[in-house]
Short mmCIF file of C-alpha atoms in Angstrom, two decimals:
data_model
loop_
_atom_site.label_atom_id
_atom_site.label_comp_id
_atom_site.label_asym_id
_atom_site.label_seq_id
_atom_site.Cartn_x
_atom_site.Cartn_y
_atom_site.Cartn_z
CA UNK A 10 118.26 242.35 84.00
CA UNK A 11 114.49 243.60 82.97
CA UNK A 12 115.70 246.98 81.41
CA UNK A 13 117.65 245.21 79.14
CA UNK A 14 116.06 242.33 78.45
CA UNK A 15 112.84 243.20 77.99
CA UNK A 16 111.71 242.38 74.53
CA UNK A 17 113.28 239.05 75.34
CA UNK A 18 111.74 238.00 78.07
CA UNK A 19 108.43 238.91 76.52
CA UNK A 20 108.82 236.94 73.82
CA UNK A 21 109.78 233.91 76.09
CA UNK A 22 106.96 235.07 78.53
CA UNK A 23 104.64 234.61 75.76
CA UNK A 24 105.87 231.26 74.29
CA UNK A 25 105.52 229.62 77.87
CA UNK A 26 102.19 231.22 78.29
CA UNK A 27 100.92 229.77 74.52
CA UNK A 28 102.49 226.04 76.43
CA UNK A 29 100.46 226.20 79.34
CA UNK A 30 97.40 227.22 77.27
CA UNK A 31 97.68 224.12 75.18
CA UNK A 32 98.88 221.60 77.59
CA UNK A 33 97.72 223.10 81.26
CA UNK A 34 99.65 222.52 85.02
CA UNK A 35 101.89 219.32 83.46
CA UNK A 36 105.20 219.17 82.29
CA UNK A 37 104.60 220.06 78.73
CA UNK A 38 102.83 222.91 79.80
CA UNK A 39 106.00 223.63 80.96
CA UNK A 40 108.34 222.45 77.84
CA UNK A 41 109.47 219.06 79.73
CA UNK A 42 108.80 215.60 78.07
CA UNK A 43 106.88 213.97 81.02
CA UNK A 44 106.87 213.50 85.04
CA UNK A 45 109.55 211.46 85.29
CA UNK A 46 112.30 213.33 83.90
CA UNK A 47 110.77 216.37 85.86
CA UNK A 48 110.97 214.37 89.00
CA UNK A 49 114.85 213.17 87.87
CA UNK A 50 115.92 216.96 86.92
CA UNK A 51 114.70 218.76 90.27
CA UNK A 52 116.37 215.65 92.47
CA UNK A 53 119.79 216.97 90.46
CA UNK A 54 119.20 220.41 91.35
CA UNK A 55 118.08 220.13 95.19
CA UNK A 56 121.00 218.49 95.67
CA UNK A 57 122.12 221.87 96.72
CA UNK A 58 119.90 222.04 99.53
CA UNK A 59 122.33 220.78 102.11
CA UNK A 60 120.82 218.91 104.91
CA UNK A 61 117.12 218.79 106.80
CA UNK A 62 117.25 222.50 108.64
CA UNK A 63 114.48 224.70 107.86
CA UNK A 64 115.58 226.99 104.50
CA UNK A 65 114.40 229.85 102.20
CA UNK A 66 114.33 229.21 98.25
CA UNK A 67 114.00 231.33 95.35
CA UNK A 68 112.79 229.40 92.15
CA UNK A 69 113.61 231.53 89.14
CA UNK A 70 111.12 230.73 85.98
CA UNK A 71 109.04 228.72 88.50
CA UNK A 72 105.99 227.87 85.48
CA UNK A 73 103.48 226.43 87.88
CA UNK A 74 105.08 225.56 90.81
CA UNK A 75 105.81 221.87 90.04
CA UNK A 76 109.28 222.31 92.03
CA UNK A 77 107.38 223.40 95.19
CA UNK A 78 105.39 220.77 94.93
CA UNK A 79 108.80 218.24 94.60
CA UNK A 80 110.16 219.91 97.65
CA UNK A 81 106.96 219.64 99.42
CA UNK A 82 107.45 215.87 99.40
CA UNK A 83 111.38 215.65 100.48
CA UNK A 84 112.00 218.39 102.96
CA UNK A 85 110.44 219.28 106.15
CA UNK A 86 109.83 222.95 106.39
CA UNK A 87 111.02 225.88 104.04
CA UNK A 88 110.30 229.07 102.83
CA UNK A 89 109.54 228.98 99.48
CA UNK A 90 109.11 231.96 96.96
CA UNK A 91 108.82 231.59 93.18
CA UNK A 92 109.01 233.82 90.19
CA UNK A 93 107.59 233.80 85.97
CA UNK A 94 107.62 236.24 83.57
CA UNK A 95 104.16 234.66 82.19
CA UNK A 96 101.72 236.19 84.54
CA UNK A 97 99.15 233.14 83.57
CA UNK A 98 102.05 230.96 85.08
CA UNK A 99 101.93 232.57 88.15
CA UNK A 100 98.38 232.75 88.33
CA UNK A 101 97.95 228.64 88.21
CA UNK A 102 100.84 228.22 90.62
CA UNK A 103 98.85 229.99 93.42
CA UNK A 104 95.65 228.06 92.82
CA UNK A 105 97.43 225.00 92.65
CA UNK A 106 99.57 226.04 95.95
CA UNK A 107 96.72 227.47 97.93
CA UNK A 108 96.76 229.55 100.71
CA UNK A 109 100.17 229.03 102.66
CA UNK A 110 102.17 231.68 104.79
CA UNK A 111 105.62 229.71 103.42
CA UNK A 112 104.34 229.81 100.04
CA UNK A 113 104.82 232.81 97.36
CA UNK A 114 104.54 233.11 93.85
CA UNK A 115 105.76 236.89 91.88
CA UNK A 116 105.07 237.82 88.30
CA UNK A 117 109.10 239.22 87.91
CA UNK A 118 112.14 238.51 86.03
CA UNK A 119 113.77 238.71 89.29
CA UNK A 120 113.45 237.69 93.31
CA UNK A 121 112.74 240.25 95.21
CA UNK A 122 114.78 238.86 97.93
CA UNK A 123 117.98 237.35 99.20
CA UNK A 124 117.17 233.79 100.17
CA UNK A 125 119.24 230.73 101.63
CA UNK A 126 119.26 228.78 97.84
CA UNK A 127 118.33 230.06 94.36
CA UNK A 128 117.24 227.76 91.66
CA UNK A 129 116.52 228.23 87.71
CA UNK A 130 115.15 224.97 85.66
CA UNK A 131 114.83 225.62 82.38
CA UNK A 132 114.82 228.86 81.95
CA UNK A 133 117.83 228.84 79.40
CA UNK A 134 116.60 226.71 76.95
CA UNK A 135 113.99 228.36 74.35
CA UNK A 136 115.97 231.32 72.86
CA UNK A 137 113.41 231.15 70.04
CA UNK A 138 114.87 233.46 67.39
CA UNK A 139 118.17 234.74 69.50
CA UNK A 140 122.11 234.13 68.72
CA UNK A 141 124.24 232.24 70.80
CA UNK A 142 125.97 235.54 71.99
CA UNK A 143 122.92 237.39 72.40
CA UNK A 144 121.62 234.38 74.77
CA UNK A 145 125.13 233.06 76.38
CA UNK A 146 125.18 236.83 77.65
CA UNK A 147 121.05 236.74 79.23
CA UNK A 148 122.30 233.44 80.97
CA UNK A 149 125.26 234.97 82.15
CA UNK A 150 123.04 238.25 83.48
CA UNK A 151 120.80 235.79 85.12
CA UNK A 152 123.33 233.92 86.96
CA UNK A 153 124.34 237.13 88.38
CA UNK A 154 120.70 237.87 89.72
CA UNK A 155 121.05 234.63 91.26
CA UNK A 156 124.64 234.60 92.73
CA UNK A 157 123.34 237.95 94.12
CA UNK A 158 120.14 236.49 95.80
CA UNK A 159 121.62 233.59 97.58
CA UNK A 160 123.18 233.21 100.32
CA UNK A 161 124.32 229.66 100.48
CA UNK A 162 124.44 228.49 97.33
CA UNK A 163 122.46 228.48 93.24
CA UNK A 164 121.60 225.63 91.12
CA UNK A 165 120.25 226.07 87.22
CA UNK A 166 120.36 223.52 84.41
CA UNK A 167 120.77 223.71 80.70
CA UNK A 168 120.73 221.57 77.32
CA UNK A 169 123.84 220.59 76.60
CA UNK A 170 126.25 221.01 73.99
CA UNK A 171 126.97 217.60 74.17
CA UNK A 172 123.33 216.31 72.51
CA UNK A 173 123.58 214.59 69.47
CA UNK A 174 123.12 216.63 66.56
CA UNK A 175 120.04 215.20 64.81
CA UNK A 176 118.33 215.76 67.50
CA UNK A 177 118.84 219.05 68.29
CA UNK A 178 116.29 222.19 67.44
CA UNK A 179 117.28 225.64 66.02
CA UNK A 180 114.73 227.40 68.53
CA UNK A 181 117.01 225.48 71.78
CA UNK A 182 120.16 226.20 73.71
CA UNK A 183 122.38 224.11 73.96
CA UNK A 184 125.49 225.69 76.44
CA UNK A 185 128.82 224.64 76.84
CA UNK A 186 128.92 223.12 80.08
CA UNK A 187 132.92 223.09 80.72
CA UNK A 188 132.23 227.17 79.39
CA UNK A 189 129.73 227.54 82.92
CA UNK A 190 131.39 225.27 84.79
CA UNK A 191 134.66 227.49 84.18
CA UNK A 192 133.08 230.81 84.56
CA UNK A 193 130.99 229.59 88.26
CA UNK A 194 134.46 228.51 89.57
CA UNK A 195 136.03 231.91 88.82
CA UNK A 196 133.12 233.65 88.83
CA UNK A 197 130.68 232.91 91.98
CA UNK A 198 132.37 230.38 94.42
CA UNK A 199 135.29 227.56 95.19
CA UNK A 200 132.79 224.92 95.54
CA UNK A 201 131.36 224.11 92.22
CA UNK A 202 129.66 220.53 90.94
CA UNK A 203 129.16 220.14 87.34
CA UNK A 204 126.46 217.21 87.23
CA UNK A 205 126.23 215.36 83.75
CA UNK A 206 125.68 211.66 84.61
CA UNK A 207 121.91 211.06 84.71
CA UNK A 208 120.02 210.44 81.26
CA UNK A 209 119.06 213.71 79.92
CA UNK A 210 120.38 215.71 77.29
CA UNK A 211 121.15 218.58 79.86
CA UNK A 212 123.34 219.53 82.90
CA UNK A 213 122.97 220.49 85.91
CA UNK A 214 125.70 223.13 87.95
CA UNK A 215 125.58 223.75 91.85
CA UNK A 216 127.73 226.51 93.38
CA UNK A 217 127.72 226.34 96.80
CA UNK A 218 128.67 229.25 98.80
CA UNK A 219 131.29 229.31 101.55
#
């Protein structure tokens, strides 16, 4: 996905970077609107963490570690590694994670490992100047990289198509989610869940592995 993505994902590397700069180790450092919808969009995606046995994740576009720091409070013991293209991301996600032998943060577009769950929050939603080819076709490489680094199951969110109008931005995605619910089921696994019933302008897909 790097070698051809790479003026991309600087670009979006340095637009997070410029975020965190301004706003420091809170949501809108991150591009979110506050703590609470934070807290409300990583309870949609853990729900693909199925039940309380110890389990390896892989947090793709993990900003500062806030979802570590969710999990931290609502699970008992897991491996947890996470990975930003914005080196200055990764940097404040090991200070504010300390030193923990469960714990991992990665400058990389990628994980370098296959782990029980993958996750992505976010991560599709600033295209900046991009098409909606050009971009539909990066989210579609990325949920490859994750389908291919899980072993039980993936969970990403995006905007949705479905947002009113007015209120969307030119610089945003907003995906189709029928379009990735469609191309999971076909795609990745039998088991999908598209979730689009909590009050966000965004969705939320799990594919769980058999």
């Amino acid at each position: 996905m790097q070698g051809d993505n790479t003026e991309l994902l600087g670009e979006v590397a340095g637009y997070y970077a410029a975020r965190l700069a301004e706003h420091g180790d809170t949501p809108r450092g991150v591009d979110w609107n506050g703590a609470e919808s934070q807290h409300l969009r990583f309870a949609q995606l853990s729900r693909i963490i199925a039940g309380d046995a110890p389990f390896s994740i892989n947090d793709l576009g993990c900003g500062y570690g806030a979802l570590n720091d969710y999990l931290r409070g609502v699970f008992p013991a897991f491996d947890f590694a996470g990975y930003d293209i914005a080196a200055s991301m990764i940097d404040t996600a090991r200070q504010r994670a300390g030193e923990r032998a469960d714990t991992r943060f990665v400058v990389a577009s990628e994980p370098d490992r296959v782990a029980d769950y993958g996750i992505a929050s976010g991560i599709f939603n600033v295209r900046l100047g991009r098409g909606d080819e050009e971009w539909l076709a990066y989210v579609k490489a990325t949920l490859d990289v994750l389908d291919r680094t899980s072993r039980l199951g993936f969970a990403f969110n995006c905007l949705t198509s479905y947002s009113d109008a007015e209120k969307m931005r030119d610089t945003l995605y907003y995906a189709d989610p029928c379009l990735l619910f469609d191309m999971c089921k076909r795609r990745y696994a039998r088991n999908v869940a598209l979730l689009h019933d909590y009050e966000l302008y965004e969705f939320t897909i799990l594919v769980r592995k058999s």
